[in-house]
Coordinates of C-alpha atoms in Angstrom, one line a residue:
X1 CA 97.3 -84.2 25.0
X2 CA 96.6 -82.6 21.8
X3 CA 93.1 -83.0 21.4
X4 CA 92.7 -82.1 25.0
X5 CA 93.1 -78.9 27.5
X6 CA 95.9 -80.0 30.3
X7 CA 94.8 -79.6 33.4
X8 CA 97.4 -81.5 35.5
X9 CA 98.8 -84.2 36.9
X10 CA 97.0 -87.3 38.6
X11 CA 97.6 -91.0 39.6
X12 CA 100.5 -92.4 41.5
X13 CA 103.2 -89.1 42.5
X14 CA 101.1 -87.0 40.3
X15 CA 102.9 -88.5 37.0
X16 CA 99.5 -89.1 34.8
X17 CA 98.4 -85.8 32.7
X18 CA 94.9 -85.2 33.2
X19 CA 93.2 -83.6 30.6
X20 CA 89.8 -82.3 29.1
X21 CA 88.3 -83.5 25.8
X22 CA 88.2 -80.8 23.2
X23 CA 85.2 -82.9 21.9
X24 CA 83.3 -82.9 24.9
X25 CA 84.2 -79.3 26.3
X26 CA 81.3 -78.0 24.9
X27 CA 78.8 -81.1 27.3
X28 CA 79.5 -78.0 30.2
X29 CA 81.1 -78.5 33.4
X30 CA 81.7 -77.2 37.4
X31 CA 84.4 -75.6 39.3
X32 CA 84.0 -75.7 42.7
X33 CA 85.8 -74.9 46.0
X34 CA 85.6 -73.1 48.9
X35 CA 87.4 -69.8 49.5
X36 CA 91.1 -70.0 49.2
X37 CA 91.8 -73.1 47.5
X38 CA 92.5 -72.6 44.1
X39 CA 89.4 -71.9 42.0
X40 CA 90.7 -68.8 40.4
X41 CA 94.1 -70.0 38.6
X42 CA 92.1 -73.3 37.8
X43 CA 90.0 -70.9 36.1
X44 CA 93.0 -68.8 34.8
X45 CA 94.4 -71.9 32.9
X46 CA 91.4 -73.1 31.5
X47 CA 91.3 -70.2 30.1
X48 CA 94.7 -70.6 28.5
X49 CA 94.1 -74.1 27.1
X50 CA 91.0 -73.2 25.2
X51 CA 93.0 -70.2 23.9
X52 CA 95.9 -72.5 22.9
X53 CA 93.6 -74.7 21.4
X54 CA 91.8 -71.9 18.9
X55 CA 88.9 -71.4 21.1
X56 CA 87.2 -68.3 22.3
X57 CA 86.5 -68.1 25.9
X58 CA 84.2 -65.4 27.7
X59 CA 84.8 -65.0 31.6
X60 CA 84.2 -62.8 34.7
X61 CA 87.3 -61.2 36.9
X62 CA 85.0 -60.7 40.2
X63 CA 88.3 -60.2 42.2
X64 CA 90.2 -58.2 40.3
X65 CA 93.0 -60.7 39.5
X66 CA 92.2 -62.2 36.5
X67 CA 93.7 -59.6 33.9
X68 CA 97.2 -61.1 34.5
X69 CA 95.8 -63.2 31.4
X70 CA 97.0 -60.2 29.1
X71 CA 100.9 -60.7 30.3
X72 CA 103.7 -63.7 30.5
X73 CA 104.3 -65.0 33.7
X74 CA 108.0 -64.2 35.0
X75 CA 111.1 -66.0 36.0
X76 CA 111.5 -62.8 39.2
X77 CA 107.9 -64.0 40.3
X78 CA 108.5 -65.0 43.9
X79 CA 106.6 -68.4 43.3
X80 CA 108.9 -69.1 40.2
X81 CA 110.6 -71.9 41.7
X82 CA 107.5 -73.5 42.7
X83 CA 105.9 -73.4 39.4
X84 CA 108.5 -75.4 38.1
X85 CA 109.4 -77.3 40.3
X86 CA 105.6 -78.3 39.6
X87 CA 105.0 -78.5 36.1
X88 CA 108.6 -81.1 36.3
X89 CA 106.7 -83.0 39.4
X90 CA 103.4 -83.4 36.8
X91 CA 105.4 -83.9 33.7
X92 CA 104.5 -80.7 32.1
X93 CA 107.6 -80.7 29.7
X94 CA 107.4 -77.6 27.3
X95 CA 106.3 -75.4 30.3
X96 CA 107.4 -71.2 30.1
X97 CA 105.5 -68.2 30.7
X98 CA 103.5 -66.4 27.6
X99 CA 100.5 -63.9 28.0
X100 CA 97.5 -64.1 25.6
X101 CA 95.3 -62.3 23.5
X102 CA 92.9 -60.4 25.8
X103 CA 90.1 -57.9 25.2
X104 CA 88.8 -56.0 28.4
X105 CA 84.8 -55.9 29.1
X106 CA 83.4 -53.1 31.6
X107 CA 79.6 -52.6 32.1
X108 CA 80.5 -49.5 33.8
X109 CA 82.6 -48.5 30.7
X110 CA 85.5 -48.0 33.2
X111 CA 88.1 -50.9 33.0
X112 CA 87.6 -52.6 29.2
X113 CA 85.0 -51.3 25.9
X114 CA 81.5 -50.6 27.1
X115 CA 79.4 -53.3 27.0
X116 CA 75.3 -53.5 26.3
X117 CA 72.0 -54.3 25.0
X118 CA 68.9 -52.5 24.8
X119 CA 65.9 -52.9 26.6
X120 CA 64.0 -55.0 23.5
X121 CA 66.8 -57.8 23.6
X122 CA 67.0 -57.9 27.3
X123 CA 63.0 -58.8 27.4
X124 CA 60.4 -58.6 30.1
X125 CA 61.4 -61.8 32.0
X126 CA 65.2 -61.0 32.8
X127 CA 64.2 -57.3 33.2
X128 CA 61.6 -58.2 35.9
X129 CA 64.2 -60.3 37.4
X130 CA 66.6 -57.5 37.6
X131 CA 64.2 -55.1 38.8
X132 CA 62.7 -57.5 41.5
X133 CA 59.3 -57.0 40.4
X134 CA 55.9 -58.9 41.8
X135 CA 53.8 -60.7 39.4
X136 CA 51.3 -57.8 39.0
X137 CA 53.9 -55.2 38.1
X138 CA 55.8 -57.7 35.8
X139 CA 52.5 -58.1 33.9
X140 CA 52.0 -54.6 33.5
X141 CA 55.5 -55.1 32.1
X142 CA 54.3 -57.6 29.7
X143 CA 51.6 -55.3 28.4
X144 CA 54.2 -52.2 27.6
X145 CA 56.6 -54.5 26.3
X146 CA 53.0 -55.7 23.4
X147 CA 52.3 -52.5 22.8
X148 CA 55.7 -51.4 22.3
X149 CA 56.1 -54.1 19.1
X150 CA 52.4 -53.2 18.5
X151 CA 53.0 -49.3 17.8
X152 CA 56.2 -49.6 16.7
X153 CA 57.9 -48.1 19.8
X154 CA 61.8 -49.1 20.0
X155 CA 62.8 -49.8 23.3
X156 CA 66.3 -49.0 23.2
X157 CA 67.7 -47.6 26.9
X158 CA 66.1 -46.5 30.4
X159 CA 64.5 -43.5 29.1
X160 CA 62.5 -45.2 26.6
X161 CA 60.7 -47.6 28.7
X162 CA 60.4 -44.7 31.3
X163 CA 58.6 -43.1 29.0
X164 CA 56.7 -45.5 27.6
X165 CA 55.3 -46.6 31.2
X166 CA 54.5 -42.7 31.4
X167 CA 52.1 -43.4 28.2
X168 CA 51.1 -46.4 30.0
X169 CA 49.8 -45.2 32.7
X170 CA 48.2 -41.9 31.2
X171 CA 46.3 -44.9 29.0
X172 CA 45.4 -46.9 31.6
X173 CA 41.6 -46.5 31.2
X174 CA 41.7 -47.9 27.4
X175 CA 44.3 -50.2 27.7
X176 CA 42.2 -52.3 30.6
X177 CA 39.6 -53.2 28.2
X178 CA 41.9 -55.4 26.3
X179 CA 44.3 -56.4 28.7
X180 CA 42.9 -56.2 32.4
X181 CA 43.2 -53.4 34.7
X182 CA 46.6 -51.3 34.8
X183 CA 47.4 -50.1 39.0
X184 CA 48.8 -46.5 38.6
X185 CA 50.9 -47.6 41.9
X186 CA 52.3 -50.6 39.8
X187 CA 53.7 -48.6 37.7
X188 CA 55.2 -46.1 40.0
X189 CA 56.8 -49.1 41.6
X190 CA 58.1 -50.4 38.5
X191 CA 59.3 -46.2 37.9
X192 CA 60.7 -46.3 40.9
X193 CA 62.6 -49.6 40.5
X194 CA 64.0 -48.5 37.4
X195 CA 65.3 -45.3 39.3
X196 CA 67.0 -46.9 41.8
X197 CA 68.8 -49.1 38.5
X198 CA 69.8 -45.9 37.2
X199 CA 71.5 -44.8 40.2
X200 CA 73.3 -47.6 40.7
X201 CA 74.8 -47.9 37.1
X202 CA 72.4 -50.2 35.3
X203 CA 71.3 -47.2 32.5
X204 CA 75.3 -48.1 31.1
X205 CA 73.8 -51.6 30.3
X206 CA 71.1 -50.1 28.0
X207 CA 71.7 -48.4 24.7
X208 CA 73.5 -49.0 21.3
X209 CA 76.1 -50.1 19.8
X210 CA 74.4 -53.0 21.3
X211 CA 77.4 -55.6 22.0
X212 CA 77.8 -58.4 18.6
X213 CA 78.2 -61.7 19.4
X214 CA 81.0 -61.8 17.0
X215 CA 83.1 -59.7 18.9
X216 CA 82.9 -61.8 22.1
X217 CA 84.1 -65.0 19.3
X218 CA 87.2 -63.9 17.9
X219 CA 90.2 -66.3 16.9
X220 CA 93.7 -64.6 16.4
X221 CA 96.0 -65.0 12.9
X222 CA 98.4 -67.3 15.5
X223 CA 95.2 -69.3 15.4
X224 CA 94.9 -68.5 19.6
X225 CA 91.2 -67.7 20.7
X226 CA 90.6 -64.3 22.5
X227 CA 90.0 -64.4 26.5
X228 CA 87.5 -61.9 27.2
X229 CA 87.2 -60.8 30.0
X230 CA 84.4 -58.8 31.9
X231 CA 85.5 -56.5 34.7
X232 CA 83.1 -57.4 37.7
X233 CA 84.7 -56.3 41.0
X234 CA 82.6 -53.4 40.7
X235 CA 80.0 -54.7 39.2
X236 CA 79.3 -57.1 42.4
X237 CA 78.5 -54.4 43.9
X238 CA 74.9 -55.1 42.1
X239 CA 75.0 -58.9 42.3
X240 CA 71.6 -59.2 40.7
X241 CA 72.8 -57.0 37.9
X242 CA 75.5 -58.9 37.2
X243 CA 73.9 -62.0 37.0
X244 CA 71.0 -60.9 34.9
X245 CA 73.9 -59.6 32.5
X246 CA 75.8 -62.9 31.9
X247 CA 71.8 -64.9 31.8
X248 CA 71.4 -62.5 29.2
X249 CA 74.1 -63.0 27.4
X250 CA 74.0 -66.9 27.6
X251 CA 70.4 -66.4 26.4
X252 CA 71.6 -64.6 23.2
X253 CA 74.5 -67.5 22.8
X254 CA 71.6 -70.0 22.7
X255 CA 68.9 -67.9 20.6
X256 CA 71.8 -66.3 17.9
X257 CA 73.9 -69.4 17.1
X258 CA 73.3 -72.3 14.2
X259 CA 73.2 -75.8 15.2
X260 CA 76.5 -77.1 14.9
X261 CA 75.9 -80.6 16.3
X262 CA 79.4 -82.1 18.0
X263 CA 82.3 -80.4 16.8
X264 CA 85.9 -81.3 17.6
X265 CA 86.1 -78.4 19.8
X266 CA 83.5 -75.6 21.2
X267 CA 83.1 -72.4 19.3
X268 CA 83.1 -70.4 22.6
X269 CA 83.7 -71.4 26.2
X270 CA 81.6 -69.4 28.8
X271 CA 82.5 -69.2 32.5
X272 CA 80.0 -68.2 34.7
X273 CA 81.5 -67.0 37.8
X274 CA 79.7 -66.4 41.5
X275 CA 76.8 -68.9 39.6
X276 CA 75.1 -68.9 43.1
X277 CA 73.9 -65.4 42.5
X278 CA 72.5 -66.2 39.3
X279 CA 69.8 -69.1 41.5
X280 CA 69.3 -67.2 45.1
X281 CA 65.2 -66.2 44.9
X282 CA 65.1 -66.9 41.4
X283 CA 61.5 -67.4 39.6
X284 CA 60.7 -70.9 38.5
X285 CA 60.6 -69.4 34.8
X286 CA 64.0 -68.2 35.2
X287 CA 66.0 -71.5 36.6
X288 CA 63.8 -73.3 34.0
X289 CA 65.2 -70.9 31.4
X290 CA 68.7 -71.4 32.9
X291 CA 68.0 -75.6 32.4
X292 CA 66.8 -75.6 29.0
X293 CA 69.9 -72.9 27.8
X294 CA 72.5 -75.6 29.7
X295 CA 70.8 -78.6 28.1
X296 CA 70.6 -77.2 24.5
X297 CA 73.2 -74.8 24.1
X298 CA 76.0 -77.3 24.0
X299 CA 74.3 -78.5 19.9
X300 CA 75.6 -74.6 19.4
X301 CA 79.0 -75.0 19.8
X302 CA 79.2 -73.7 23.2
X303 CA 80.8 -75.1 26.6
X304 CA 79.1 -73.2 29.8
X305 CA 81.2 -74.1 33.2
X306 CA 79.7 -72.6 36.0
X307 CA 82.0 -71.6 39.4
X308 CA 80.5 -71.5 42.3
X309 CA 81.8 -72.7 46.2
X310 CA 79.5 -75.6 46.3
X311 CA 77.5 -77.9 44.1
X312 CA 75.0 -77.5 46.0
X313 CA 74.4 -74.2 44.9
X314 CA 73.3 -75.2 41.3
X315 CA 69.8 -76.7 41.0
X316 CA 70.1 -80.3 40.4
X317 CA 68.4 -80.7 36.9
X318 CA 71.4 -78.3 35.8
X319 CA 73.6 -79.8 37.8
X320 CA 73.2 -83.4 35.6
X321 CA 74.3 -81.5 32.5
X322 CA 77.7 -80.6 34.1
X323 CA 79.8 -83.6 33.0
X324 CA 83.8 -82.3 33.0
X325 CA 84.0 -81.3 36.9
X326 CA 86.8 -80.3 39.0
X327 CA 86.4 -79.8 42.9
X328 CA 88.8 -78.0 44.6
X329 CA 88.5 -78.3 48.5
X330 CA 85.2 -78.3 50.4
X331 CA 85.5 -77.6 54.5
X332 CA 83.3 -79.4 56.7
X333 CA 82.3 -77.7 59.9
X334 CA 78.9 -78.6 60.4
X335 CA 76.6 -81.1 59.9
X336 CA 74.9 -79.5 57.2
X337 CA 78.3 -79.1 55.3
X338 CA 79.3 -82.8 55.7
X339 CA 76.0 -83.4 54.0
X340 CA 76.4 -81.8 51.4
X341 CA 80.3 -83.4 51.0
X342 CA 78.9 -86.8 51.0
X343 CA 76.7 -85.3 48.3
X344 CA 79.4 -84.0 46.3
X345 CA 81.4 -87.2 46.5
X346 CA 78.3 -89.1 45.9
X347 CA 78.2 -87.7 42.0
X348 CA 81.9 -89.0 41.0
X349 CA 82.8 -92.4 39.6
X350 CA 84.8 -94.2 42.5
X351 CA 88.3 -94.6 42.4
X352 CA 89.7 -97.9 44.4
X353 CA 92.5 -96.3 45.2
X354 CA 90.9 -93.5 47.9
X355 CA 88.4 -92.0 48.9
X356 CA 86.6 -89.8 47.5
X357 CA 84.8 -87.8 50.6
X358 CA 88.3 -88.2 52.1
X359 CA 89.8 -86.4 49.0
X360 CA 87.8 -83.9 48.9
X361 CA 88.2 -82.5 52.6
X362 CA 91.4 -83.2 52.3
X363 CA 93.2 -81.6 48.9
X364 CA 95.8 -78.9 49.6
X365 CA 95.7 -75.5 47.7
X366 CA 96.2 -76.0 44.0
X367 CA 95.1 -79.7 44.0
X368 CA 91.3 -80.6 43.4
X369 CA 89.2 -84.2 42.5
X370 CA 88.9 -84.1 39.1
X371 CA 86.7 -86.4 36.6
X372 CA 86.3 -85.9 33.2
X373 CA 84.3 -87.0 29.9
X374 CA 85.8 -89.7 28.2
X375 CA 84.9 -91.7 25.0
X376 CA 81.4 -91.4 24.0
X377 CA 81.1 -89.1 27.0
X378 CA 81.1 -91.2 30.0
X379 CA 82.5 -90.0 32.9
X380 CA 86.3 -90.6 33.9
X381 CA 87.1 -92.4 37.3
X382 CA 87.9 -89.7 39.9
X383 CA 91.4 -88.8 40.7
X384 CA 92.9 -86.3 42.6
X385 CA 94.8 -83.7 40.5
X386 CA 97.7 -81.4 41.3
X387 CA 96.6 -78.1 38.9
X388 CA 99.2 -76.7 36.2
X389 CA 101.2 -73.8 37.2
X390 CA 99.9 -70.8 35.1
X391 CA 102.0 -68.9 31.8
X392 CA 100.6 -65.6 32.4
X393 CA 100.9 -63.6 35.3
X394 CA 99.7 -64.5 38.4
X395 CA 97.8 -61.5 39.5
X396 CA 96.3 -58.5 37.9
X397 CA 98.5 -55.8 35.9
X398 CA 98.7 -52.2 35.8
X399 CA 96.2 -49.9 34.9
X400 CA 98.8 -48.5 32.1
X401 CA 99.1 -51.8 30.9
X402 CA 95.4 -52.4 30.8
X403 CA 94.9 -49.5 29.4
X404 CA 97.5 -50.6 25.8
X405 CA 95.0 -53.7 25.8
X406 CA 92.5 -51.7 25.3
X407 CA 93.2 -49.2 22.8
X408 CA 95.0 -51.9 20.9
X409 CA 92.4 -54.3 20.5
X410 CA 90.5 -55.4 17.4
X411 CA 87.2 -53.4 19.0
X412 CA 88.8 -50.7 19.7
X413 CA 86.7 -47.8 19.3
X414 CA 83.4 -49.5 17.8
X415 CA 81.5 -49.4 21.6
X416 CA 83.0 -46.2 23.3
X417 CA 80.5 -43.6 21.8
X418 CA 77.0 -44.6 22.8
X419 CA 74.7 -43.9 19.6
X420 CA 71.0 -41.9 20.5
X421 CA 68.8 -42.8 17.5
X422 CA 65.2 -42.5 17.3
X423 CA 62.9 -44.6 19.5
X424 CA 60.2 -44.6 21.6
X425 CA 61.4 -41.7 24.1
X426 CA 61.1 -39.6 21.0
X427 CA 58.4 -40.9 19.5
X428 CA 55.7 -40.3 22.2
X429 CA 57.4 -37.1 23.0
X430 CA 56.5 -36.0 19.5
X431 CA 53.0 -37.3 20.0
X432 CA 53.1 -35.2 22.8
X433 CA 54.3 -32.1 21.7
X434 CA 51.6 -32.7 18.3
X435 CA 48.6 -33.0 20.9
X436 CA 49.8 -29.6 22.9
X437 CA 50.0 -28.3 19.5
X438 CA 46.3 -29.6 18.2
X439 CA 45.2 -28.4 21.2
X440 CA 46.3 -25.0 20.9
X441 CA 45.6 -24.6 17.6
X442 CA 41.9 -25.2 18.4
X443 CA 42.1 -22.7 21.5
X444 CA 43.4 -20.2 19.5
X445 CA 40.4 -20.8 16.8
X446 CA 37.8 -20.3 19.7
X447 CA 39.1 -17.5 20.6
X448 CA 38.4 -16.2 17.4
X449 CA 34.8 -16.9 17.2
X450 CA 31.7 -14.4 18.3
X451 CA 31.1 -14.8 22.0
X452 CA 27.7 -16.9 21.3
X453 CA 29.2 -19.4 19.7
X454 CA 31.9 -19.6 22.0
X455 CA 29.2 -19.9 24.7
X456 CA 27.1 -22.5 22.4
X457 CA 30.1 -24.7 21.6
X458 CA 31.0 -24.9 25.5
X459 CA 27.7 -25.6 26.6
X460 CA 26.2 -28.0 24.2
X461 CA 26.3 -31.5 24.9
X462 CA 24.8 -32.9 21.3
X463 CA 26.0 -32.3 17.9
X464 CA 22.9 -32.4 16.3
X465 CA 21.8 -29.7 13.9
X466 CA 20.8 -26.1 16.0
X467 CA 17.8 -24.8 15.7
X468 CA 17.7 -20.8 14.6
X469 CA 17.7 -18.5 17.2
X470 CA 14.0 -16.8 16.3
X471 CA 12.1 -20.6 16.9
X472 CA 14.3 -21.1 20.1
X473 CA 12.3 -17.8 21.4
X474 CA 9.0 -18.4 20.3
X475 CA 9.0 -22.3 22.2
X476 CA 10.2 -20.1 25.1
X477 CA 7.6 -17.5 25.1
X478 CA 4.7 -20.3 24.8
X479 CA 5.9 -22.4 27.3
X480 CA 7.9 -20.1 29.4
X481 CA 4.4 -19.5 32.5
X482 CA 3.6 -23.0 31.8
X483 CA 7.1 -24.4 33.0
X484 CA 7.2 -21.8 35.9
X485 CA 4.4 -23.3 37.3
X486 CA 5.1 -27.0 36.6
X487 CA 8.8 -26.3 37.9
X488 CA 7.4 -24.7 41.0
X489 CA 4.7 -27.2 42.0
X490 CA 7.4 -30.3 41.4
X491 CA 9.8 -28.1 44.1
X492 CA 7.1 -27.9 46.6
X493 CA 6.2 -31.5 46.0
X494 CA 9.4 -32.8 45.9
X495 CA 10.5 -31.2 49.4
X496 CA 9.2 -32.1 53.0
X497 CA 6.2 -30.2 52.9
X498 CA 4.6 -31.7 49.8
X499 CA 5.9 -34.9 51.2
X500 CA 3.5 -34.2 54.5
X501 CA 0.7 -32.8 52.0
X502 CA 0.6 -35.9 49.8
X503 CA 0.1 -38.0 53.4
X504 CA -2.8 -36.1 54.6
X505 CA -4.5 -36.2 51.0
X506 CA -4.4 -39.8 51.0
X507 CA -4.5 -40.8 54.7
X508 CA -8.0 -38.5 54.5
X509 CA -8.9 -40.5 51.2
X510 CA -8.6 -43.3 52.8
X511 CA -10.2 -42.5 56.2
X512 CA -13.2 -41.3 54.3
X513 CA -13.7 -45.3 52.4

């Protein structure tokens, strides 16, 4: 099993090692399960293979449990018996607790090293997605995002495309002419969406030191690949937010990294846990996004397993790229859930010596179906695994102990103090303040000036050249009886009277022919 992560034992008493190719780790895979049956320490020692292995591995703790990665398991552990009892049952010979290298994520900036991006790198596409937006306010998105490249306007955090939307809006007039009309109420809903972000912790996400990529790819000098891992129970709190995140971050993965073709093993392993959140009400642009990412990515070095309860929550064109699959338990109380078990066991390569449907409704806690890639990465016959007993701790660990992680790690003080440079917040707001100043500056001037031409520059609708004031009175002393009277007789005409007069002039006119 050298050129492969051990995953368990399968076959006849559990006695055949079951494995997953280094080689084809990066050709993606599944996790599935329903609550309870094991999902999480499959998870947990996937995670320490790839590390064993040299490889870098990014995942998400939603429950909490996960940072038990960062310490050795331990011979007091009240299921210490069990796990040995195990690995001997599944011929898992050199088997003892270690804990691995480990660097803490936290959006929140609570429980690991910040973590973010700015608005520019996140895009208009995710960020409507995250801000639930309809198609008219994500266009008006669109056009703030142009004319941010187009004027040189970095959009950095919240505040900058706040502001920019301000400018915007104020614009809206001008801006129509080239790009269609701008809804001042679309952009108060897209203001108001981006308030109700704000409040519930999104503006963290936003700023710089935006997070490197290298950071999140790290190999230790023992040669072991860092686990990182992203504090999340909180952060489900925001599900949508979450999920944009991690989309994000795949997206970068995919748009960042060289073609590498097939290497012997992945550069980076990504689990993406909860993966159902990631699909619920999600644009066709978006899960198109997601398919072209999964299909691609994998030339780039990089192994994507999603994690999710059931396989039918991932579209079906992603679905196909998920070759290396393990399925823990699936319960069926419905009819609707036996459907989709038939489904699920419809996708495996039959084994002859169960069956598969049967297996899969029927696997205990810590056992799942398992088929992985093989040779020229065909799909291995179905079998039904027992999983690995873990090395590190089963569970999560103190906060104290969290907390020597954290300060210890090689990023250690690079993302804690969030950096405020010049962007597009400051750069209309010194537009701004220049136009007040303009503005005044030519008050100030007018007050300065005679009261005539004060009174001539406010009331003059033409620049042309003005006449001197001595011919301006002589036209108005010529003409000055003549316009009375031509002013007076057009009122009298013009009203109901010289209506009625005009009638009886010409109705007699006409009488008389």
């Amino acid at each position: 099993m050298e050129d492969s992560v051990f995953i368990g034992g399968g076959g006849e008493n559990y006695a055949v090692k079951q494995g997953l190719t280094l080689k084809y780790a990066n050709r993606h895979g599944l996790v599935a399960g329903a609550t309870g049956t094991g999902k999480s320490v499959t998870l947990q020692i996937l995670a320490e293979g790839f590390s064993k292995a040299g490889v870098p591995v990014f995942l998400s703790d939603v429950k909490g449990d996960l940072s038990g990665i960062a310490a050795a398991g331990s011979e007091t552990f009240k299921l210490h018996q069990a796990f040995s009892d195990r690995a001997a049952k599944i011929g898992f010979d050199d088997y003892g607790y270690e804990a691995f290298p480990v660097t803490f994520w936290d959006l929140l900036g609570e429980q690991g090293h910040p973590v973010r991006t700015t608005v520019a790198e996140m895009g208009p596409l995710l960020l409507a997605r995250l801000l639930e937006l309809s198609e008219a306010q994500e266009g008006i998105l669109n056009i703030a995002f142009r004319l941010a490249d187009e004027q040189g306007l970095p959009l950095l955090d919240l505040k900058d495309l706040q502001a920019l939307l301000v400018w915007v809006g104020e614009n809206r007039k001008d801006l129509a002419l080239r790009y269609g009309a701008i809804s001042v109420a679309s952009v108060g809903a897209i203001q108001r969406r981006l308030l109700i972000l704000e409040n519930q912790g999104g503006a963290k996400l936003f700023g710089e030191p935006a997070l490197e990529l290298t950071d999140i790819m790290m190999i230790d000098a023992d040669g072991r690949g860092r686990i990182n891992i992203l504090a999340a129970d909180k952060l489900m709190g925001s599900p949508r937010l979450y999920a944009t995140f991690l989309l994000w971050l795949l997206s970068e993965l995919f748009e960042e990294l060289p073609e590498v073709g097939d290497p012997d093993k992945p550069k980076l392993v990504f689990f993406f846990d909860e993966a159902h959140l990631l699909f619920e009400d999600a644009p066709k642009a978006l899960v198109d996004k997601v398919e072209q990412v999964a299909r691609l990515i994998r030339s780039k070095g990089v192994g994507v397993y999603f994690i999710s309860q059931n396989p039918s929550d991932i579209p079906e064109d992603i679905l196909g790229q998920l070759g290396n699959r393990i399925q823990h338990a699936l319960r069926a109380f419905t009819a609707r859930d036996r459907k989709q078990l038939r489904l699920a066991a419809e996708t495996y390569r039959d084994n002859p010596r169960f069956s598969t449907e049967d297996a899969i409704r029927e696997v205990g806690v810590g056992e799942a179906v398992t088929s992985m890639l093989m040779k020229k990465g065909v799909p291995g016959i179905v079998e039904r695994t027992l999983i690995r007993p873990p090395s590190s701790k089963l569970g999560p660990i103190d906060p104290s102990d969290r907390k020597q992680v954290i300060n210890t790690s090689p990023v250690a003080g690079k993302y804690e103090t969030l950096k405020d440079r010049r962007s597009a917040y400051e750069i209309l707001k010194l537009r701004a303040e220049k136009a007040a100043t303009d503005a005044e500056a030519l008050e100030a001037q007018e007050e300065d000036m005679p009261v005539h031409e004060r009174e001539f520059n406010a009331g003059r609708r033409y620049s042309g050249t003005r006449v001197t004031r001595s011919t301006s009175r002589t036209t108005r002393k010529q003409d000055s009886f003549g316009e009375a009277m031509g002013k007076m007789v057009m009122k009298e005409l013009s009203g109901t009277t010289g209506r009625k007069l005009v009638r009886g002039i010409l109705g007699s006119l006409f009488k008389g022919r």
